[in-house]
Tab-separated table of C-alpha atoms and ligand atoms in Angstrom:
chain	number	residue	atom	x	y	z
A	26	UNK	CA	13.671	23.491	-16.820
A	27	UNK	CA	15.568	26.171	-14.999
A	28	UNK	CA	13.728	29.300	-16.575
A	29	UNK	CA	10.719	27.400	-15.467
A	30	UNK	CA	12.173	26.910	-12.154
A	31	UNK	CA	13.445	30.490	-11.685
A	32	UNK	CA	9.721	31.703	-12.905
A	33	UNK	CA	8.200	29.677	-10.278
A	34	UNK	CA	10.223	31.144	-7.554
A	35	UNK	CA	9.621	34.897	-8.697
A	36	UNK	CA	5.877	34.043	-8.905
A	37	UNK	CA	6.044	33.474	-5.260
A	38	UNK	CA	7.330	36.536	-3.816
A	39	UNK	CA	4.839	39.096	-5.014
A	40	UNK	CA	2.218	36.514	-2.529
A	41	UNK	CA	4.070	37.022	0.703
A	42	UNK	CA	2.465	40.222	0.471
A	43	UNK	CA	-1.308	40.150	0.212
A	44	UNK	CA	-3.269	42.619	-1.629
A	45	UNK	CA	-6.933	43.320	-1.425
A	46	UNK	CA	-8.749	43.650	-4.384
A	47	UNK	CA	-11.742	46.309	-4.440
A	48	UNK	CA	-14.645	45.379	-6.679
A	49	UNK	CA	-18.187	47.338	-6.818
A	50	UNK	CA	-20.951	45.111	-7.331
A	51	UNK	CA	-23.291	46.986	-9.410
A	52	UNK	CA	-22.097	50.718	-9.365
A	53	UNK	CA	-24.112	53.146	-11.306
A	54	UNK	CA	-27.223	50.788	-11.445
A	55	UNK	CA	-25.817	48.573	-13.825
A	56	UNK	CA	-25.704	44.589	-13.391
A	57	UNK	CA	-22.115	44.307	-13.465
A	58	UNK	CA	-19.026	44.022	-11.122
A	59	UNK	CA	-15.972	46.365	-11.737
A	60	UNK	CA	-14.130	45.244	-12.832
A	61	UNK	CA	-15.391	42.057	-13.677
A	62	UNK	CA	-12.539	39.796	-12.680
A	63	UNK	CA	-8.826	39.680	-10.993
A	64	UNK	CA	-5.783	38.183	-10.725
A	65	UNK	CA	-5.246	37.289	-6.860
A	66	UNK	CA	-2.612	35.304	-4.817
A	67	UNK	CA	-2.870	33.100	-2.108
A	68	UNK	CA	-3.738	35.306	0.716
A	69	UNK	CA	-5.301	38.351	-0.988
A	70	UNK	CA	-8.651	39.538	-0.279
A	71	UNK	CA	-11.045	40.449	-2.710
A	72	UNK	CA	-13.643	43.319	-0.860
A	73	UNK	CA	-16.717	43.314	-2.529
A	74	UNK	CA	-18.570	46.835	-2.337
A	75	UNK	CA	-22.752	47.103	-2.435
A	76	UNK	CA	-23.984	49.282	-4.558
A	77	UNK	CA	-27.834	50.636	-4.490
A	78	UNK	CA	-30.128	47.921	-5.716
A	79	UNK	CA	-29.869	44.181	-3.911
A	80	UNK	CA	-27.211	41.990	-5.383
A	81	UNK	CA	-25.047	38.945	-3.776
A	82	UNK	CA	-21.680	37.782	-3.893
A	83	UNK	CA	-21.900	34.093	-4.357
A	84	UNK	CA	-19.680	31.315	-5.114
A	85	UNK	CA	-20.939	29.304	-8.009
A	86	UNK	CA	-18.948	26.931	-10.664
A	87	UNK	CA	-17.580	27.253	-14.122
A	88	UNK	CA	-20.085	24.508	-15.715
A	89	UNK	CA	-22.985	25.993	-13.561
A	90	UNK	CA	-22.372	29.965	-13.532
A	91	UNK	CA	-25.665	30.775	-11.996
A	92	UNK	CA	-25.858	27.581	-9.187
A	93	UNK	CA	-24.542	28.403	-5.488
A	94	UNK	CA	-21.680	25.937	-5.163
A	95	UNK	CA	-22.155	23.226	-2.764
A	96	UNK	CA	-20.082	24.529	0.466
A	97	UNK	CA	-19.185	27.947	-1.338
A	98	UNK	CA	-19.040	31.464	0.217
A	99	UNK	CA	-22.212	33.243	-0.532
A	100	UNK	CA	-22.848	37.271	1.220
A	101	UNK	CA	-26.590	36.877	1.268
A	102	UNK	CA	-29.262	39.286	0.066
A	103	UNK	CA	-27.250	42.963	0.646
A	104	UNK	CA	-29.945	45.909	-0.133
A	105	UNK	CA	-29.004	49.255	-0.602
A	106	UNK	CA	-31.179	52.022	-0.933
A	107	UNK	CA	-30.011	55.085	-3.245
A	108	UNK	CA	-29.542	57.453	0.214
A	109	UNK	CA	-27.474	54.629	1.852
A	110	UNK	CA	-23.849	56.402	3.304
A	111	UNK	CA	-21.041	54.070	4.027
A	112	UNK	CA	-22.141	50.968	1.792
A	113	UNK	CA	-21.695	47.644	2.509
A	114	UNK	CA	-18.526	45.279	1.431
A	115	UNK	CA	-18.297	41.554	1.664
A	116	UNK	CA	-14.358	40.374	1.750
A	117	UNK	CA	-13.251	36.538	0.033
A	118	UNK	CA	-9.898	35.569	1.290
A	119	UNK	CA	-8.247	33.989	-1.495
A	120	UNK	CA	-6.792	30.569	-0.401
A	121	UNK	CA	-5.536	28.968	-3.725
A	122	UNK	CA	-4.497	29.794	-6.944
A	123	UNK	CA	-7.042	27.877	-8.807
A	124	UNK	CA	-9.957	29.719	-10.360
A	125	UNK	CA	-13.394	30.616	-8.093
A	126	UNK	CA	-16.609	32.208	-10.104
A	127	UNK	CA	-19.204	34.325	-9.194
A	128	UNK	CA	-22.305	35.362	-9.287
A	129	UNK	CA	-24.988	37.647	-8.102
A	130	UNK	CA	-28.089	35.722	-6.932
A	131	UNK	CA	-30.952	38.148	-7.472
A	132	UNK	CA	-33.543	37.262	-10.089
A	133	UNK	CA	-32.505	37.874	-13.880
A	134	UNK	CA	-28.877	39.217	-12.859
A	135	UNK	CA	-26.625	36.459	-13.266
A	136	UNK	CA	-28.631	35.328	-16.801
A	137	UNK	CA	-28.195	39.047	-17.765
A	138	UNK	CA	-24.174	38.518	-16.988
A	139	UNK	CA	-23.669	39.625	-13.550
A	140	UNK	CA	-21.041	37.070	-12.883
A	141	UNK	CA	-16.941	37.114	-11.522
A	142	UNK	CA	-14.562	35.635	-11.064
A	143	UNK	CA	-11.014	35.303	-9.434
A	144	UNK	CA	-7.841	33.731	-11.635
A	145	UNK	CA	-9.518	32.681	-14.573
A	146	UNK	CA	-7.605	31.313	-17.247
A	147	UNK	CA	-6.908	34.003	-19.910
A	148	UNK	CA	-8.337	33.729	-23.388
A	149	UNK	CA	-8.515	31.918	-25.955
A	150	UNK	CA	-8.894	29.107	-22.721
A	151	UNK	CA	-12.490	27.054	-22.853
A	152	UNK	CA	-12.242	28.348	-19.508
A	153	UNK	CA	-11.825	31.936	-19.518
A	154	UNK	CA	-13.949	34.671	-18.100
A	155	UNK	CA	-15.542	35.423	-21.186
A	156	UNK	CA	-16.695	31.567	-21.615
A	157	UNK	CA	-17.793	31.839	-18.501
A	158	UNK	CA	-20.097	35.038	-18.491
A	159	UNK	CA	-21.123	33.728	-22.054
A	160	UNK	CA	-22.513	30.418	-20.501
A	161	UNK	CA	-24.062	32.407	-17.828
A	162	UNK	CA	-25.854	34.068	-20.443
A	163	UNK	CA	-26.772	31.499	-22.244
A	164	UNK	CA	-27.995	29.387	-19.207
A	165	UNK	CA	-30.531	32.468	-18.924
A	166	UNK	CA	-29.665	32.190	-14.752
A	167	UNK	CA	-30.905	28.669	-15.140
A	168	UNK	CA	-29.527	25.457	-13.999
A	169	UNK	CA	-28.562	24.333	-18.066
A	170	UNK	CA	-28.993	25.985	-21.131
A	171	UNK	CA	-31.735	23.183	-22.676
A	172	UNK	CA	-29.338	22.741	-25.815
A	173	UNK	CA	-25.830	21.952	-24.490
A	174	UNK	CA	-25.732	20.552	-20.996
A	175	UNK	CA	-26.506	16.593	-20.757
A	176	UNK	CA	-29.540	16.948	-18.411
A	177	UNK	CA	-29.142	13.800	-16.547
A	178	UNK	CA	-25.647	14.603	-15.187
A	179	UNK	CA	-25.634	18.895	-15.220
A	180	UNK	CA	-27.192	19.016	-11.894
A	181	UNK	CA	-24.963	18.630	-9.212
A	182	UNK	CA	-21.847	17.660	-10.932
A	183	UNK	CA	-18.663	19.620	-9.701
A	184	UNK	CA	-15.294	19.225	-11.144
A	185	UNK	CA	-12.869	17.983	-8.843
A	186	UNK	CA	-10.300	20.291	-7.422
A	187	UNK	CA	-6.817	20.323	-8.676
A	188	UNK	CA	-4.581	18.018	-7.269
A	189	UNK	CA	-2.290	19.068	-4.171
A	190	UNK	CA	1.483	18.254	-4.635
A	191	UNK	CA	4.170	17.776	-2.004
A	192	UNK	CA	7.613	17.163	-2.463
A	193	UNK	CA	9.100	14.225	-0.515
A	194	UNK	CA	12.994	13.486	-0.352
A	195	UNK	CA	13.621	9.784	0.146
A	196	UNK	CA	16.926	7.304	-0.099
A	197	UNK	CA	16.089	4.758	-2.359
A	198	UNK	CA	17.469	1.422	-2.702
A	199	UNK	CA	16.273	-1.291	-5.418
A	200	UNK	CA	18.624	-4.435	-5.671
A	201	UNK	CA	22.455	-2.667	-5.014
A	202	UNK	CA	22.098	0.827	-6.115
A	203	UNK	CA	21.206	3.132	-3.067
A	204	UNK	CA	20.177	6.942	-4.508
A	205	UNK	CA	18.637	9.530	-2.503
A	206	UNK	CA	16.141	11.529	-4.766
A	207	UNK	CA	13.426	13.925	-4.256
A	208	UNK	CA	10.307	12.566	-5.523
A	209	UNK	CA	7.166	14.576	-6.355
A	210	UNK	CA	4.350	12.904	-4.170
A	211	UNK	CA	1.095	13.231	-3.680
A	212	UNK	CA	-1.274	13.555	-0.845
A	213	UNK	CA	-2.424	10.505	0.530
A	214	UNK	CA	-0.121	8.763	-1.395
A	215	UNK	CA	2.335	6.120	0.554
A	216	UNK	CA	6.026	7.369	1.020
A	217	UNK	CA	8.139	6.450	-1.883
A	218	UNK	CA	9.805	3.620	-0.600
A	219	UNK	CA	10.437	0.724	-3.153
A	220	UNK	CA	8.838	-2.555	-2.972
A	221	UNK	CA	10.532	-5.094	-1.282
A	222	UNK	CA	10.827	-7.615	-4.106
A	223	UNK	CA	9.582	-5.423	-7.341
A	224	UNK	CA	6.173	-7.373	-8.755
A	225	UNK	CA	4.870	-7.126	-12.474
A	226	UNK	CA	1.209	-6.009	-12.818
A	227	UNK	CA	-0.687	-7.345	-15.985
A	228	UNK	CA	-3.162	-5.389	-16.736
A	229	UNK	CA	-5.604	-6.265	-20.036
A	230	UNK	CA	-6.765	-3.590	-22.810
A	231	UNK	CA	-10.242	-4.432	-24.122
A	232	UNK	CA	-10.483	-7.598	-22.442
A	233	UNK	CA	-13.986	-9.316	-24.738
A	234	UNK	CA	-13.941	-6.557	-27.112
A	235	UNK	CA	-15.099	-4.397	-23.754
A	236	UNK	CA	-13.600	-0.632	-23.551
A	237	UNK	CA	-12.297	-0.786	-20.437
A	238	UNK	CA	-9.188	-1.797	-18.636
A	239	UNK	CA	-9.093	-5.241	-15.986
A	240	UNK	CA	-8.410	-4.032	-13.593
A	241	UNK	CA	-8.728	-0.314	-14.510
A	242	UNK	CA	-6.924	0.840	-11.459
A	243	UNK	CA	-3.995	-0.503	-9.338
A	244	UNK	CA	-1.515	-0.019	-6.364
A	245	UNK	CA	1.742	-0.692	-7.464
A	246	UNK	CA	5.190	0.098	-5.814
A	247	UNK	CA	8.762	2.152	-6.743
A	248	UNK	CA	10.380	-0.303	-8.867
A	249	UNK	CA	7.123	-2.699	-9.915
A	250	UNK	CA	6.232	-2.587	-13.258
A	251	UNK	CA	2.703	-3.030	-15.119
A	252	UNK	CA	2.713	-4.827	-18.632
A	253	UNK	CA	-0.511	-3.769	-20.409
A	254	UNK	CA	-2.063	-7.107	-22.946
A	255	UNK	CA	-3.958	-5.420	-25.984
A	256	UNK	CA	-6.811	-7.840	-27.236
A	257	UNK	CA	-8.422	-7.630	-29.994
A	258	UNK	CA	-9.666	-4.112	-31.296
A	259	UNK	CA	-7.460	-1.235	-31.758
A	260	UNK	CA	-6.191	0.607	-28.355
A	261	UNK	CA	-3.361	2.445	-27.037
A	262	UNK	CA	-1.893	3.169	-23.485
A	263	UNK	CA	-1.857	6.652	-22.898
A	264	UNK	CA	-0.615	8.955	-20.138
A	265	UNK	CA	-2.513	11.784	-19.049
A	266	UNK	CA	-3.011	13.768	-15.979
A	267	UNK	CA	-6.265	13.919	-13.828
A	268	UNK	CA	-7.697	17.112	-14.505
A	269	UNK	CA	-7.336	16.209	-18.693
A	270	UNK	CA	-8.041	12.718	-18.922
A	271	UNK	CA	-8.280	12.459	-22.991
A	272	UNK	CA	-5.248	14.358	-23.874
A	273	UNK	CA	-1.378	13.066	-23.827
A	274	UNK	CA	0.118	14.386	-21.107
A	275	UNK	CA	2.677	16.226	-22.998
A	276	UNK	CA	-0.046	18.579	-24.502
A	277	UNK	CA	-1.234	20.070	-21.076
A	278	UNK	CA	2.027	19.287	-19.088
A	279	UNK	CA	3.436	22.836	-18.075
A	280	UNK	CA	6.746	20.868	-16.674
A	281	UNK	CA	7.764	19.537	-20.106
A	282	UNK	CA	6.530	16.109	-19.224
A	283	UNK	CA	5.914	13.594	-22.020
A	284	UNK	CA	4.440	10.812	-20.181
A	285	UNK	CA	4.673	7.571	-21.980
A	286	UNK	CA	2.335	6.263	-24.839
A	287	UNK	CA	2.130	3.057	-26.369
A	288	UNK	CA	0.670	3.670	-29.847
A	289	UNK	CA	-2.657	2.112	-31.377
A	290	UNK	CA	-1.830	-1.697	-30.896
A	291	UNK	CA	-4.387	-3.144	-33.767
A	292	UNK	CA	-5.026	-6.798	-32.767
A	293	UNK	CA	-7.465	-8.836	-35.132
A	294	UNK	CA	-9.870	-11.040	-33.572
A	295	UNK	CA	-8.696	-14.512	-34.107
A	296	UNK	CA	-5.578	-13.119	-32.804
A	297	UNK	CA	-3.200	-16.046	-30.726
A	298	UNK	CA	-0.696	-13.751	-29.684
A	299	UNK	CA	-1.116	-10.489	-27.704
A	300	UNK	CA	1.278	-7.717	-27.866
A	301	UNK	CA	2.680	-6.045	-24.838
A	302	UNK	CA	3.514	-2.529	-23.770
A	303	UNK	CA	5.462	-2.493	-20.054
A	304	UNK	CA	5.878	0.329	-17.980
A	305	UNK	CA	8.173	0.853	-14.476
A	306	UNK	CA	6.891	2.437	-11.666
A	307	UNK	CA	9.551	5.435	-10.158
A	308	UNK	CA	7.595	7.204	-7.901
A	309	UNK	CA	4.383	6.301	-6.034
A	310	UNK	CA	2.359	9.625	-7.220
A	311	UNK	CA	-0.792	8.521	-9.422
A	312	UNK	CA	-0.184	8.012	-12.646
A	313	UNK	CA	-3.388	8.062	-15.360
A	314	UNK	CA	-4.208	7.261	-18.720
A	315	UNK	CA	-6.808	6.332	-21.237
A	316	UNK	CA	-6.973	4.853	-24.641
A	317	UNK	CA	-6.577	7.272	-27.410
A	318	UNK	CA	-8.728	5.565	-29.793
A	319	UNK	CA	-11.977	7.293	-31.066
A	320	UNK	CA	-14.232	8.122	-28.382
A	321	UNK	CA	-12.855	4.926	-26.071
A	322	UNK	CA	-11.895	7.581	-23.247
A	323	UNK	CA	-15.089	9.165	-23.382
A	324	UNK	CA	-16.746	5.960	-22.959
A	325	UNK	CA	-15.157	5.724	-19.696
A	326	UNK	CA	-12.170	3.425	-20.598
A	327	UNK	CA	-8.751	5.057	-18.649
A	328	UNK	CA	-7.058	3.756	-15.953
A	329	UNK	CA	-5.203	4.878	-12.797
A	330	UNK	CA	-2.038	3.325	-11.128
A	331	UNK	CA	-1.672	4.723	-7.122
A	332	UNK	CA	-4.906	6.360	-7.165
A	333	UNK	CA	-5.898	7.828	-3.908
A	334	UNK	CA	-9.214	6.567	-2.835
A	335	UNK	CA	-9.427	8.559	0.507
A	336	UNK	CA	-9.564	11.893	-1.645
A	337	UNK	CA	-11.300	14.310	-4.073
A	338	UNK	CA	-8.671	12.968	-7.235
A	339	UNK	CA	-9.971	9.250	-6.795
A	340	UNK	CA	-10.274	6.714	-9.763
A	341	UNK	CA	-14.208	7.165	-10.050
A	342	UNK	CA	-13.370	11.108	-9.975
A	343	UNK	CA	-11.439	10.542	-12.824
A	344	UNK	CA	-13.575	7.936	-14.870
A	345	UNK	CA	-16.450	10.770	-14.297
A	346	UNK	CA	-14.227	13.354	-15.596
A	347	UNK	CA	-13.158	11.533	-18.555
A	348	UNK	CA	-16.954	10.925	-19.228
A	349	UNK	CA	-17.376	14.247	-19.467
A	350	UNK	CA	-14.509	15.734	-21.619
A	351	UNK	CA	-13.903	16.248	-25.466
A	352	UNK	CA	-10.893	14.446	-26.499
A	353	UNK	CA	-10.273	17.055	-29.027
A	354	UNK	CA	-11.503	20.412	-26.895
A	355	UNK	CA	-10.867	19.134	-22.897
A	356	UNK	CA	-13.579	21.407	-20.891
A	357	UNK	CA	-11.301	21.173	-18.255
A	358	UNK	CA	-8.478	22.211	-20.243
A	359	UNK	CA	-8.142	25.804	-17.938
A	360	UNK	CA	-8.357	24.815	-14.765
A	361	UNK	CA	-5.247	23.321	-14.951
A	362	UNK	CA	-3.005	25.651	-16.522
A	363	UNK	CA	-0.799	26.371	-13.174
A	364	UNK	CA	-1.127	23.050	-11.975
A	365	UNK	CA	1.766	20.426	-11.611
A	366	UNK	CA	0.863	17.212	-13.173
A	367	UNK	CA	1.422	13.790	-12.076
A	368	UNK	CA	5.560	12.616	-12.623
A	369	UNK	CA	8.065	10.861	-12.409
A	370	UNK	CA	11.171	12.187	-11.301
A	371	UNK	CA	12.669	15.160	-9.087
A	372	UNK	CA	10.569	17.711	-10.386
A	373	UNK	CA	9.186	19.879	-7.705
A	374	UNK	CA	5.307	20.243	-7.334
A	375	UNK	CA	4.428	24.374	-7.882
A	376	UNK	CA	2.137	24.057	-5.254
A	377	UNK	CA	4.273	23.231	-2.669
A	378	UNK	CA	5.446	27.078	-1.708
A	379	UNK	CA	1.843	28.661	-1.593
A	380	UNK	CA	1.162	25.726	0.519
A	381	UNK	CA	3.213	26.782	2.976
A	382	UNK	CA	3.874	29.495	5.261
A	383	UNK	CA	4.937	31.315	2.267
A	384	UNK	CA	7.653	32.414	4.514
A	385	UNK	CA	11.144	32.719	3.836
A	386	UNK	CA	11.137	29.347	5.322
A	387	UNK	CA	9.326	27.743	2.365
A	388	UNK	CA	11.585	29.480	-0.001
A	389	UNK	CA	15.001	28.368	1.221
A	390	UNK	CA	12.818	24.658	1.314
A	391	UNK	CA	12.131	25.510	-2.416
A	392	UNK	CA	15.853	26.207	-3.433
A	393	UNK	CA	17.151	23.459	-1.794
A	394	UNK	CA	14.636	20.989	-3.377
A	395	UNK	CA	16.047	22.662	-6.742
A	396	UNK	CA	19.711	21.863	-6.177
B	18	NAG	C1	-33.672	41.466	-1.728
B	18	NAG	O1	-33.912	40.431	-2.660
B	18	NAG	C2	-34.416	39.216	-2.078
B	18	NAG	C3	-34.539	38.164	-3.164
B	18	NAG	O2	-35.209	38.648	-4.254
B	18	NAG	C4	-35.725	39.486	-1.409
B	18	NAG	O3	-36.198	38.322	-0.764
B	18	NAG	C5	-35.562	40.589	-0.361
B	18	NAG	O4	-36.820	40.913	0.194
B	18	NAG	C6	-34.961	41.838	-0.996
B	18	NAG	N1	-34.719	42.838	0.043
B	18	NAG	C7	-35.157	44.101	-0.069
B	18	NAG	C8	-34.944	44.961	1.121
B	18	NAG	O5	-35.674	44.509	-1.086
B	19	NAG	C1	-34.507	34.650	-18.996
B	19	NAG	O1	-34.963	34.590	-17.638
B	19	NAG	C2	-35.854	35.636	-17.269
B	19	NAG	C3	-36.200	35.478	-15.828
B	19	NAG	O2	-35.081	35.382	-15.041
B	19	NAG	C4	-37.112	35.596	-18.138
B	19	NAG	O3	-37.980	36.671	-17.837
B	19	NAG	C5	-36.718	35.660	-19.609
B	19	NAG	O4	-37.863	35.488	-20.408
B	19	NAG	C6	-35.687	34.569	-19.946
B	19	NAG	N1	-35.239	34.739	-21.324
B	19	NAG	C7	-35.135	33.728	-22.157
B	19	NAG	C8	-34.656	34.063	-23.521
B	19	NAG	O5	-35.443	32.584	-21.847
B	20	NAG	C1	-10.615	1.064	-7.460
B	20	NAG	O1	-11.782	1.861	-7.486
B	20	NAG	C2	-12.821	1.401	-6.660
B	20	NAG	C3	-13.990	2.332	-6.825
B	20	NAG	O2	-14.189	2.644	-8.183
B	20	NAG	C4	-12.387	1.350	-5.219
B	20	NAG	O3	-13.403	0.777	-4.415
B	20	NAG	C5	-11.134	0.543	-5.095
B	20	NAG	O4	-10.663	0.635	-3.784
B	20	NAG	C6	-10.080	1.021	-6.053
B	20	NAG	N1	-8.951	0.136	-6.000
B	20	NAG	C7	-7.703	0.572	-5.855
B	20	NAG	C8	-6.648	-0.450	-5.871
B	20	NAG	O5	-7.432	1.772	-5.730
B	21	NAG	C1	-5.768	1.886	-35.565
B	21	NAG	O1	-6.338	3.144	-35.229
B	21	NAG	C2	-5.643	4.258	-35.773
B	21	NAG	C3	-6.308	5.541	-35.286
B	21	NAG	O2	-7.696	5.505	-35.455
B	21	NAG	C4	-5.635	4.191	-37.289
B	21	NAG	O3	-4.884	5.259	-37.823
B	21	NAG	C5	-5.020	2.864	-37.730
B	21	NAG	O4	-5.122	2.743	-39.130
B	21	NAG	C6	-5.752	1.699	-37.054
B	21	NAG	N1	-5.081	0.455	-37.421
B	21	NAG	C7	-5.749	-0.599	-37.895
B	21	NAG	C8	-4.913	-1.749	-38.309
B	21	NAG	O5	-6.980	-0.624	-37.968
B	22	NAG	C1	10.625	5.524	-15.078
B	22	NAG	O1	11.924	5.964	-15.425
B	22	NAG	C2	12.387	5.419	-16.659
B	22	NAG	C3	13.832	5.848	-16.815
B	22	NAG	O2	13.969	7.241	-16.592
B	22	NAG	C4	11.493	5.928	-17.796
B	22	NAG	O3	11.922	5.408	-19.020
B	22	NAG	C5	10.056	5.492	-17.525
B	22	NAG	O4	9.192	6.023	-18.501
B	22	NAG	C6	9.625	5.966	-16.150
B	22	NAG	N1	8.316	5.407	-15.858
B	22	NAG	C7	7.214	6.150	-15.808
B	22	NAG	C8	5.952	5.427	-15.465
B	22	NAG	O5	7.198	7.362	-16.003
């Protein structure tokens, strides 16, 4: 906890002073950036450099390496003859840690590789450059490669963005204990005040041999407490964390959390009696899970507790996401490798400092959070 702690506080300082990152798109003649992807911090710039020939610089996503992102930064068509002097650049300010990928536009580039990318996950990640540049490849600059990507869904689909942690400090008071904590919130979320007179949810697991949840995703407050009913079938109650909604939270948790996890609950189906697995609610960040059985979370059947409907890490988000993943290989496993998951508890969201100013402000803010 406190090597963690002291690692996240290092990994701050070197980003209070940006950096810019020179990369030549297609020096020599060759379809290639050099070098072909960086590290960056919040605030860097990466300053993208035209070689002779006429490449872009545009934003694309992991799953679709040669597809202009929705919204994304793109520099347009940028010729250059061989006599150009001075060539042209193109500068990306970096504005958060998670990855961003790359590719150059022109016709038969990005299938021939001619992709980027900023803070990709290192190898062996599903996520790495290499997987990416390999998919690019394989996609032949296309939309899908024909033999992996469901067609239906490949299209438009983006992964939502990490979620965005702040850290809230509140004085709690359930029944006579009073307790001031600091609680690891979320955005959108409602302060974490306790509920006036604590309520128990009851939520049912495979209600008519259905995988799904009823209802599949609540409000509940500090101090309320959901009681999952298994029916018949063979389920469990699982925590996970949005961006890996098929995997135990303690496998991609880089805080040490071990969410909870009710087991497989086998219930036969003349069953009378219906066992129960209760949980408490501490804080009012979402909290998600699926059912570990088979392919059940792949057939859509997770849950969400505090959800938050207004933004990009709602409960459909997550239903699609879970859709989408390999319970055994998570796609999405990389994106999420520097990002605080959901919790319980004073631990203090990573995010928080390159959220703000980045000053020495947000640093003292950081310590004191700590103590
Ligand atoms: C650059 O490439 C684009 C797309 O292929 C093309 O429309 C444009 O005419 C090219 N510009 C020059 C000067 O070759
Ligand atoms: C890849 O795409 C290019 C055009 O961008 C095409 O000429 C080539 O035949 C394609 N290769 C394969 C293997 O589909
Ligand atoms: C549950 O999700 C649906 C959309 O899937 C949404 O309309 C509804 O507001 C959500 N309910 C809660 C309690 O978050
Ligand atoms: C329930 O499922 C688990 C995992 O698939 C399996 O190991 C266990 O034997 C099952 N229990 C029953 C009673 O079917
Ligand atoms: C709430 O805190 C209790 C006691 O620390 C813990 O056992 C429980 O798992 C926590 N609830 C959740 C949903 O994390």
């Amino acid at each position: 906890m406190y090597g963690y702690t002291f690692a996240a506080i290092l990994a701050v300082l070197p980003a209070t002073l940006a950096a810019t990152h020179d990369v030549s798109v297609g020096a020599g003649g060759k379809l290639v950036f050099d070098p072909e992807f960086v590290t960056a911090h919040v605030g860097d710039i990466v300053n993208f450099v035209f070689h002779p020939k006429n490449h872009t610089v545009t934003q694309s996503s992991f799953d679709q390496p040669c597809v202009p992102l929705h919204g994304g930064f793109d520099s347009g068509f940028m010729p250059v003859s061989a006599e150009t002097e001075g060539l042209p650049n193109y500068q990306v300010h970096v504005t958060e840690e998670s990855p961003v990928w790359v590719h150059c536009q022109q016709k038969g580039h990005c299938g021939q590789g001619m992709v980027f990318a900023i803070n990709a996950p290192a190898d062996p990640s599903p996520k790495s450059f290499k997987a990416f540049k390999d998919l690019a490849i394989a996609t032949n600059g296309t939309e899908s490669s024909t033999s992996t990507a469901p067609p239906e869904t490949s299209a438009t689909y983006i992964t939502p963005p990490a979620p965005h942690w702040e850290s809230a400090t509140a004085t709690v008071t359930l029944g006579s204990s009073v307790w001031t904590t600091t609680y690891t919130s979320y955005d959108g979320t409602p302060p974490p005040t306790p509920a006036a007179e604590p309520v128990d949810h009851k939520v049912i697991v495979g209600a008519d041999g259905q995988l799904s949840y009823n209802p599949a995703n609540i409000s509940a407050a500090i101090g309320d407490t959901v009681t999952f009913e298994f029916r018949p079938k063979n389920h469990t109650v699982t925590q996970s964390s949005f961006l890996n909604p098929c995997k135990p939270l303690a496998d991609t948790s880089t805080t040490g959390q071990v969410g909870f996890k009710s087991g497989f609950r086998p219930v036969t189906a003349d069953a009378t009696e219906f066992p129960q697995f209760k949980i408490t609610i501490n804080d009012t960040a979402p909290i998600w899970g699926y059912c570990g059985q088979g392919n059940h979370c792949n057939s859509g059947m997770v849950f969400s507790i505090n959800a938050v409907e207004s933004g990009p890490n709602n409960f459909a988000a997550f239903v699609e996401l879970a859709k989408r993943s390999d319970s055994t290989s998570s796609a999405t496993t990389g994106t999420d490798s520097n990002s605080p998951k959901p919790t319980s508890g004073a631990v203090v969201g990573l995010t928080t400092p390159y959220k703000a100013a980045l000053g020495l402000g947000a640093l003292a803010t950081l310590f004191i959070a700590i103590l």
